[in-house]
PDB file of C-alpha atoms in Angstrom:
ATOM      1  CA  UNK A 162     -80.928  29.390 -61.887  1.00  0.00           C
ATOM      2  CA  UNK A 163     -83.451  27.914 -64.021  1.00  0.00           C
ATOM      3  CA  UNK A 164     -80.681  26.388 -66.457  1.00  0.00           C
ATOM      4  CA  UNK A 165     -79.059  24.946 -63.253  1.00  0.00           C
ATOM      5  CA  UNK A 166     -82.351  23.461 -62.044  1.00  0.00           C
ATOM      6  CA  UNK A 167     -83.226  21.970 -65.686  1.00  0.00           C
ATOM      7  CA  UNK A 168     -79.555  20.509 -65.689  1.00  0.00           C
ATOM      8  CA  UNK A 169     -80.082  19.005 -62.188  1.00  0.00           C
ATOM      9  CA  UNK A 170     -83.913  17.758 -62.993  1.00  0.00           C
ATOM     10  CA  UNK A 171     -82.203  15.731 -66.373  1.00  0.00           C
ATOM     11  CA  UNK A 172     -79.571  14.590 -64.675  1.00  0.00           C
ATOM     12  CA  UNK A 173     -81.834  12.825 -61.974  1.00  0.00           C
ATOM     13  CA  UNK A 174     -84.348  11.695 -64.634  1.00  0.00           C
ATOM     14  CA  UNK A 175     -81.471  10.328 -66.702  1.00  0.00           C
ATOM     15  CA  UNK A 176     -80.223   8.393 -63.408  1.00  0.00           C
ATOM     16  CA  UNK A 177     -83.311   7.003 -63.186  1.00  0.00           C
ATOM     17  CA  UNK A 178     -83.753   5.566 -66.759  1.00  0.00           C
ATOM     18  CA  UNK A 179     -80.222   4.126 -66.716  1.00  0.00           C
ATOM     19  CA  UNK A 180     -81.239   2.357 -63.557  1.00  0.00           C
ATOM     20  CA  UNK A 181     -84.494   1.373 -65.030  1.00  0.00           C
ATOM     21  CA  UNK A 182     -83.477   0.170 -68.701  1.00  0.00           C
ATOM     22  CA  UNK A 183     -81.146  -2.610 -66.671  1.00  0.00           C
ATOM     23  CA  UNK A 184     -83.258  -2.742 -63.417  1.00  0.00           C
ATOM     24  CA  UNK A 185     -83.107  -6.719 -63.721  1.00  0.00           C
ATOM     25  CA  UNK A 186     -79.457  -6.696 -65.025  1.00  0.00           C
ATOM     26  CA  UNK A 187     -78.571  -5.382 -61.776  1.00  0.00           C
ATOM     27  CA  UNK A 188     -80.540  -6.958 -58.918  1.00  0.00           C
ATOM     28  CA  UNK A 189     -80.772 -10.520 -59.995  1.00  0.00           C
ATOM     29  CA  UNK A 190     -76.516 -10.820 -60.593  1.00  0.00           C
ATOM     30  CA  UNK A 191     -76.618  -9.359 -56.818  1.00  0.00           C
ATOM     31  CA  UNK A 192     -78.982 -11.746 -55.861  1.00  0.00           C
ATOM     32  CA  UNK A 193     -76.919 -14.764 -57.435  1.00  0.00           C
ATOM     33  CA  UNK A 194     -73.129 -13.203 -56.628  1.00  0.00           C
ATOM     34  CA  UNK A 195     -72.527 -12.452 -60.004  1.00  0.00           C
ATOM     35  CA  UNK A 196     -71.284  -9.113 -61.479  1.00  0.00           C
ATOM     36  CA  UNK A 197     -74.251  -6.773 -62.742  1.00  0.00           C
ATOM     37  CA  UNK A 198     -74.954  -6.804 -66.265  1.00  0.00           C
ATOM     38  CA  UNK A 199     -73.635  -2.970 -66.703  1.00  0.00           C
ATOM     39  CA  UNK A 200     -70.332  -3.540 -65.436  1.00  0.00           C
ATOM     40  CA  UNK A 201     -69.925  -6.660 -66.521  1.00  0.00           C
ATOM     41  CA  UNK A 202     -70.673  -5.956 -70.460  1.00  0.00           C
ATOM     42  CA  UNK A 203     -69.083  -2.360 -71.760  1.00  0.00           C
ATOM     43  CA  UNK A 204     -71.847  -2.106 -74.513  1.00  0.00           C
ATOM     44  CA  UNK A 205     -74.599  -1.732 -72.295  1.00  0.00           C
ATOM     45  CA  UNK A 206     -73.646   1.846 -70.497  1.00  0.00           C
ATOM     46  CA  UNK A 207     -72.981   2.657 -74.139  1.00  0.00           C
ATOM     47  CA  UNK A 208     -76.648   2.003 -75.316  1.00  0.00           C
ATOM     48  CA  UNK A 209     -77.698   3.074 -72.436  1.00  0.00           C
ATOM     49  CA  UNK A 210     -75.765   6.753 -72.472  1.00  0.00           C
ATOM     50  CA  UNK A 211     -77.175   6.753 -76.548  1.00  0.00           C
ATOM     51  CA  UNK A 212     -81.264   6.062 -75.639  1.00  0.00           C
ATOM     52  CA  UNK A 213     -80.715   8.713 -72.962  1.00  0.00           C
ATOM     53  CA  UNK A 214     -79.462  11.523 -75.532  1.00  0.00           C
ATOM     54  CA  UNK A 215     -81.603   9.971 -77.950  1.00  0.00           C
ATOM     55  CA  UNK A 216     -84.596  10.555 -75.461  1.00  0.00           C
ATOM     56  CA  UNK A 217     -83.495  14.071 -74.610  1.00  0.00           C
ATOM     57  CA  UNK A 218     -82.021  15.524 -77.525  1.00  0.00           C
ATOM     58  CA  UNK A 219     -84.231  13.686 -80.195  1.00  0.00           C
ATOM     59  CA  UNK A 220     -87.545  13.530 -79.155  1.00  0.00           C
ATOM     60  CA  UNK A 221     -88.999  13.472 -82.664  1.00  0.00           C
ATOM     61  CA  UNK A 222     -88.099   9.564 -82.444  1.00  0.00           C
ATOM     62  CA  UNK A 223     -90.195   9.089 -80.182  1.00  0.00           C
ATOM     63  CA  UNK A 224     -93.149  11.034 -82.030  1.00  0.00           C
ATOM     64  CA  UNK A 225     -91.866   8.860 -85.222  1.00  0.00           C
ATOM     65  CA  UNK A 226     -92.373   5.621 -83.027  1.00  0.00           C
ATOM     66  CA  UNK A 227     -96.248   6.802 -82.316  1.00  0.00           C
ATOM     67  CA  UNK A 228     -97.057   7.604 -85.757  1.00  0.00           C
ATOM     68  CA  UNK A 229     -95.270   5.065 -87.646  1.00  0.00           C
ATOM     69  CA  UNK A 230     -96.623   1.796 -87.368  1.00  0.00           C
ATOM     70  CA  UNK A 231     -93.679   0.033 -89.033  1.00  0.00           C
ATOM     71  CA  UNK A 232     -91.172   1.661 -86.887  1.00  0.00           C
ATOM     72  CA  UNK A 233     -93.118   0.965 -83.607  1.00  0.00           C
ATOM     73  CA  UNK A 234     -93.517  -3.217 -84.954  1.00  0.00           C
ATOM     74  CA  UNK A 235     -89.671  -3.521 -85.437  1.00  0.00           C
ATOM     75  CA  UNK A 236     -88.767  -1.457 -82.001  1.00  0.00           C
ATOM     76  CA  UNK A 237     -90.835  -3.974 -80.405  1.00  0.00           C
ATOM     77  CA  UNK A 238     -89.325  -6.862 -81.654  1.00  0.00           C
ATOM     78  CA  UNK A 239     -85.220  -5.980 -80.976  1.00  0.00           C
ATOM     79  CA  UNK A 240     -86.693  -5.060 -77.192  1.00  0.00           C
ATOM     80  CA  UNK A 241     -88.696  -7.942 -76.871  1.00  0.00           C
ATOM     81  CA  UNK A 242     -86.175 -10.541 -78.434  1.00  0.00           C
ATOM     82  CA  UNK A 243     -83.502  -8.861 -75.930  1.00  0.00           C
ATOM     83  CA  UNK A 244     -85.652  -8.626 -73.017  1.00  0.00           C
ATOM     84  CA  UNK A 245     -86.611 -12.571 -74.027  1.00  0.00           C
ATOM     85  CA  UNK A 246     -82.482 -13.285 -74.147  1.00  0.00           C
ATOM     86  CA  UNK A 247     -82.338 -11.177 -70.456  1.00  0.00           C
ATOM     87  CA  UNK A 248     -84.966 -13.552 -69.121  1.00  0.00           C
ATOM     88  CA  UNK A 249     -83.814 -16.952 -70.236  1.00  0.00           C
ATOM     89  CA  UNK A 250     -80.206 -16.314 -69.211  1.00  0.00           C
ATOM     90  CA  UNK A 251     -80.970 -15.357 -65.744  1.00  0.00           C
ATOM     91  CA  UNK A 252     -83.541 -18.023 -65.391  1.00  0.00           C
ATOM     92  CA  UNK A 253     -81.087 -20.574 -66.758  1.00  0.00           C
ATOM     93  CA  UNK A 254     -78.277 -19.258 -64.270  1.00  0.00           C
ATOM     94  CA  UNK A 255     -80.200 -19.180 -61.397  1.00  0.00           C
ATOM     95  CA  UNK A 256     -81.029 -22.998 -62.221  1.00  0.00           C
ATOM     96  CA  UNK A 257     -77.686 -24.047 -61.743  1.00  0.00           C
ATOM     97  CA  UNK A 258     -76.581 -21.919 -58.814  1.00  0.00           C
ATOM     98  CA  UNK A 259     -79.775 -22.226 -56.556  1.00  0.00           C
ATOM     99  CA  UNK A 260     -78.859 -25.415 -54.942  1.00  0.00           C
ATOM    100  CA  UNK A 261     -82.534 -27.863 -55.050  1.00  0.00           C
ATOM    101  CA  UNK A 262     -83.892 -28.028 -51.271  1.00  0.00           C
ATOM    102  CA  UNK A 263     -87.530 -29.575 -51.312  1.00  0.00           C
ATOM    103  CA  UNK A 264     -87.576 -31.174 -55.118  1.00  0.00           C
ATOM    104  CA  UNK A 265     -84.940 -32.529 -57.035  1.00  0.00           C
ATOM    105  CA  UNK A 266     -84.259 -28.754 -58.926  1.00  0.00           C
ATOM    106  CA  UNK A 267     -84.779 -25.657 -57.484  1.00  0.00           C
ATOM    107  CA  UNK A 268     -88.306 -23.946 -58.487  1.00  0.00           C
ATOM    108  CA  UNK A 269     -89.139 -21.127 -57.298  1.00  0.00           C
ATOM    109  CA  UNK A 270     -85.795 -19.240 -57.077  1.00  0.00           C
ATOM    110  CA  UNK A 271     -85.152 -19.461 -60.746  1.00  0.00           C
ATOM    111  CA  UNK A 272     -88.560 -18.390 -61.669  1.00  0.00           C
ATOM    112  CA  UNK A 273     -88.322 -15.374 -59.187  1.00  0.00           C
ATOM    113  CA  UNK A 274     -84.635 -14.332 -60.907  1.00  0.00           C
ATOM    114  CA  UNK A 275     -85.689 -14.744 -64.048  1.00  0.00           C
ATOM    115  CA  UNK A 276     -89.111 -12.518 -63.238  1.00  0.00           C
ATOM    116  CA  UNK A 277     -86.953  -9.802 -61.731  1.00  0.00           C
ATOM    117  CA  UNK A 278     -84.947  -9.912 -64.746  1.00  0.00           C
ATOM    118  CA  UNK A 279     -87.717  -8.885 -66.953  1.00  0.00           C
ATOM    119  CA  UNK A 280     -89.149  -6.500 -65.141  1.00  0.00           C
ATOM    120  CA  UNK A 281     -86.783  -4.757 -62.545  1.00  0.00           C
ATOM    121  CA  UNK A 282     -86.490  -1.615 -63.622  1.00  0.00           C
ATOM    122  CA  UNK A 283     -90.027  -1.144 -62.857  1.00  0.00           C
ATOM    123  CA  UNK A 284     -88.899  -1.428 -59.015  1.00  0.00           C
ATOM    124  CA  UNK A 285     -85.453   1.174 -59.244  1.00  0.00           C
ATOM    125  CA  UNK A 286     -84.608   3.148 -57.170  1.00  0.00           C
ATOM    126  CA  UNK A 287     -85.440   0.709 -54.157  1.00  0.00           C
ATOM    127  CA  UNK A 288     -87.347   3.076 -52.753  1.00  0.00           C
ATOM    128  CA  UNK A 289     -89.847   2.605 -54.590  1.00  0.00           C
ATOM    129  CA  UNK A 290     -90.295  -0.586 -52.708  1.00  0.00           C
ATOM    130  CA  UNK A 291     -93.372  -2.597 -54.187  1.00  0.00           C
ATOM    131  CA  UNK A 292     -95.519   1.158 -55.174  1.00  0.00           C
ATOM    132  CA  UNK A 293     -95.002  -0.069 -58.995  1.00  0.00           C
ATOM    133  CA  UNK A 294     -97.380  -3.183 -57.900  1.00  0.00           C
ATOM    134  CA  UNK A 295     -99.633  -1.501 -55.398  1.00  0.00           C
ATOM    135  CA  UNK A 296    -100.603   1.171 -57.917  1.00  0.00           C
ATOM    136  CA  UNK A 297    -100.647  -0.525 -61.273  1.00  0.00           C
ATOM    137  CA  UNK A 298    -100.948  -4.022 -60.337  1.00  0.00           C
ATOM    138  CA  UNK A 299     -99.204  -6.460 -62.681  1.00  0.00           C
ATOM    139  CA  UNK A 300     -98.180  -4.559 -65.497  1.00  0.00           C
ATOM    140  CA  UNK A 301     -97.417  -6.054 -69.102  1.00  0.00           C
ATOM    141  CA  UNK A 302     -93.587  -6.252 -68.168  1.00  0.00           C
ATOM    142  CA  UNK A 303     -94.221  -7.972 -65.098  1.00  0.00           C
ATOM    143  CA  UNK A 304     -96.737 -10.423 -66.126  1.00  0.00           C
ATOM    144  CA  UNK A 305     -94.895 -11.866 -69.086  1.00  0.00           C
ATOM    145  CA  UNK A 306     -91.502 -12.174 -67.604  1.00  0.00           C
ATOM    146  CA  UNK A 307     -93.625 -14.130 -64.902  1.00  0.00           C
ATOM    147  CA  UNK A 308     -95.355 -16.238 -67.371  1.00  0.00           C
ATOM    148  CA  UNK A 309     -92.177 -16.995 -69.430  1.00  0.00           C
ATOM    149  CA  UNK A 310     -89.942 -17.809 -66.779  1.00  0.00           C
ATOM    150  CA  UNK A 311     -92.029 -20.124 -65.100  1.00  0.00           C
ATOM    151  CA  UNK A 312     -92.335 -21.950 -68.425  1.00  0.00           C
ATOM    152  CA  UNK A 313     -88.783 -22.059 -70.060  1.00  0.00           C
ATOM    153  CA  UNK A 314     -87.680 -23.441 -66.110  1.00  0.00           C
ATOM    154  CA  UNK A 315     -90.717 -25.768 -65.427  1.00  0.00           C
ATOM    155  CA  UNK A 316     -89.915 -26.664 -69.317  1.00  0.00           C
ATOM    156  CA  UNK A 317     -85.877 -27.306 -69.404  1.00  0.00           C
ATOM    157  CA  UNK A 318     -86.006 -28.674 -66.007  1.00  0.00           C
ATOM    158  CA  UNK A 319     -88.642 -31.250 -66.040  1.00  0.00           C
ATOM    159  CA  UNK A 320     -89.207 -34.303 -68.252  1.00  0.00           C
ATOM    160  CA  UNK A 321     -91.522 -31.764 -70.519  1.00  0.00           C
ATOM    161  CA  UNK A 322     -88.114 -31.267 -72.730  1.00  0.00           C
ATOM    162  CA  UNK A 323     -87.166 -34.768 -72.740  1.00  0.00           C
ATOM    163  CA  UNK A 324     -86.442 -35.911 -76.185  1.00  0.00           C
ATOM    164  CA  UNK A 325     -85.950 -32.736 -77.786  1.00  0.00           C
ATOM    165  CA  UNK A 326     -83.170 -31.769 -79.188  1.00  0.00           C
ATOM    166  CA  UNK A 327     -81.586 -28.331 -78.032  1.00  0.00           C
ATOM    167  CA  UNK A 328     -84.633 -27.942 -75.565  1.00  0.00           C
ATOM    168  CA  UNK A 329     -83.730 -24.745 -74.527  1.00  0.00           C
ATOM    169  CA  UNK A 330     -83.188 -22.640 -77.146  1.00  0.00           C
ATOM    170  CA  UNK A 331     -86.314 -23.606 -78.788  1.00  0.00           C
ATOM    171  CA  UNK A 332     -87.847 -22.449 -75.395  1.00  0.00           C
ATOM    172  CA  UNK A 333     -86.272 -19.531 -76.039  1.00  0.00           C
ATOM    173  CA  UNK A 334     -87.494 -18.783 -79.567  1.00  0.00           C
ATOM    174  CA  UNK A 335     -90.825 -19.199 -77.809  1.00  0.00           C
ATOM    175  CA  UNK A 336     -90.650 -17.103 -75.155  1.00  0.00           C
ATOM    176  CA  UNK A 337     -89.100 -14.436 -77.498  1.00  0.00           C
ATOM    177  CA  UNK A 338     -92.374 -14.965 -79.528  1.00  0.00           C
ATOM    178  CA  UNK A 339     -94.873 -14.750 -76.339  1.00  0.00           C
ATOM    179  CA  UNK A 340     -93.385 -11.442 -75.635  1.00  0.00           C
ATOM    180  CA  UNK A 341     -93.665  -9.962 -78.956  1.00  0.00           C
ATOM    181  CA  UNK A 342     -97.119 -10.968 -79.544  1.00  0.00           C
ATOM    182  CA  UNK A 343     -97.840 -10.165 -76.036  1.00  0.00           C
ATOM    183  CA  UNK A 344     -96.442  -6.491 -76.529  1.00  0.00           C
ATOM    184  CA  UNK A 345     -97.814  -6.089 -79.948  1.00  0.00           C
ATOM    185  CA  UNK A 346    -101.544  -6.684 -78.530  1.00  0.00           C
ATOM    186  CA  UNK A 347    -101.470  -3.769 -76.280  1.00  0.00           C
ATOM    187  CA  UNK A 348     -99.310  -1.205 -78.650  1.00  0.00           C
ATOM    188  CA  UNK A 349    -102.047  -1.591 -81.160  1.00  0.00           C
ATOM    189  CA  UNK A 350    -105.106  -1.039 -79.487  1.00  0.00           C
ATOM    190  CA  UNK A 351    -106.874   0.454 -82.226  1.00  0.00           C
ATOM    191  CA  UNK A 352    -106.812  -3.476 -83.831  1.00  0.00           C
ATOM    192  CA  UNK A 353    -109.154  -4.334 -81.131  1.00  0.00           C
ATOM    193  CA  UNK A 354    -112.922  -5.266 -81.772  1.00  0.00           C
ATOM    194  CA  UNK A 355    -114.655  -1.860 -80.560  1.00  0.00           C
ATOM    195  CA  UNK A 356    -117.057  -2.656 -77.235  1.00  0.00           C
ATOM    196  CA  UNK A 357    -120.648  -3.861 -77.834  1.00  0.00           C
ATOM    197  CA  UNK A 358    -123.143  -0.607 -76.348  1.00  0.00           C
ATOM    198  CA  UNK A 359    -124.954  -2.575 -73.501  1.00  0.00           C
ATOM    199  CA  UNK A 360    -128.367  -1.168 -75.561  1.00  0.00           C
ATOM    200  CA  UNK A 361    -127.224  -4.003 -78.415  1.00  0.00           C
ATOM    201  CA  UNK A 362    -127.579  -7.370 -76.081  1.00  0.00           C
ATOM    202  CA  UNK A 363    -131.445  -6.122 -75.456  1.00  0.00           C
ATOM    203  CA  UNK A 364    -134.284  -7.502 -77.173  1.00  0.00           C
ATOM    204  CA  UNK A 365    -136.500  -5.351 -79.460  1.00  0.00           C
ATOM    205  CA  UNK A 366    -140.387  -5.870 -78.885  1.00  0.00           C
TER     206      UNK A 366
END
């Protein structure tokens, strides 16, 4: 019974991290009528069957990853630069679908797509409706894919990129910066100036 049970309880956590590694792979192709990013590419249920078994069956990575600094800097960087490639593409796609109502290019629905994209596994299963905000707030995800799709669109779309050669893909290499040095500020906390004791700021008589 209790093998049963653990079998059932990994299956449903696994379900939920395969939903969650692709979250925005899979809602924002839905929201433009395009196939989802895991049945549209074969590698990605492949990486994502291998982090699950690495996850469950080889947890000493993930103690590796906490003690090795050098190990945690380069796992940053391949998710980051991917998460930076999910971003731009979406935002970039949703450009040319989303038909421009109001302005001359649509703004708001590629931003939104290319948010989602960054950040949507925070928000799978649906039922977790908007919980993920309510009780964390804007997380790190979240925030940056926010920030850097409402710059690479405002930025590739306006007259910001105009005479610059290949525009967008040096937006990209900057939003695939912003998100590593964004991520690498809060996985290092230690780097941090310590806080000032309140008893510091007072005058001595």
């Amino acid at each position: 019974m209790l093998e049963s049970e653990l079998t059932i309880r990994q299956f449903v956590v696994g379900k939920k991290r395969c939903l969650g590694c692709t979250g925005g792979g899979i809602l924002v192709p839905l929201f433009l009528n395009l196939l989802p990013l895991t049945l549209a590419i074969d590698a990605y249920p492949i990486a994502i069957f291998t982090a699950f078994c690495i996850h469950n069956y080889a947890p000493v990575i993930r103690e590796v990853y906490q003690l090795s600094p050098v190990f945690k800097v380069a796992m940053i960087v391949l998710y980051e630069a991917k998460r930076a490639s999910v971003v731009v593409k979406f935002t970039a796609a949703a450009a040319k679908i989303i038909p421009p109502s109001d302005f001359s290019f649509a703004v708001f629905g590629p931003i939104a797509c290319g948010s989602i994209s960054g950040c949507g596994g925070a928000f799978l299963p649906l039922n977790k409706g908007l919980d993920p905000i309510k009780n964390y707030g804007l997380t790190q995800p979240m925030l940056s894919a926010m920030i850097a799709a409402t710059f690479y669109h405002l930025f590739t779309s306006t007259s910001l990129s105009s005479g610059i050669k290949k525009a967008d893909e040096k937006a990209h290499v900057l939003v695939a910066i912003f998100f590593i040095a964004y991520n690498l500020s809060g996985a290092f906390p230690t780097l941090k100036p310590p806080p000032t004791p309140a008893g510091d700021n007072k005058k001595t008589g």
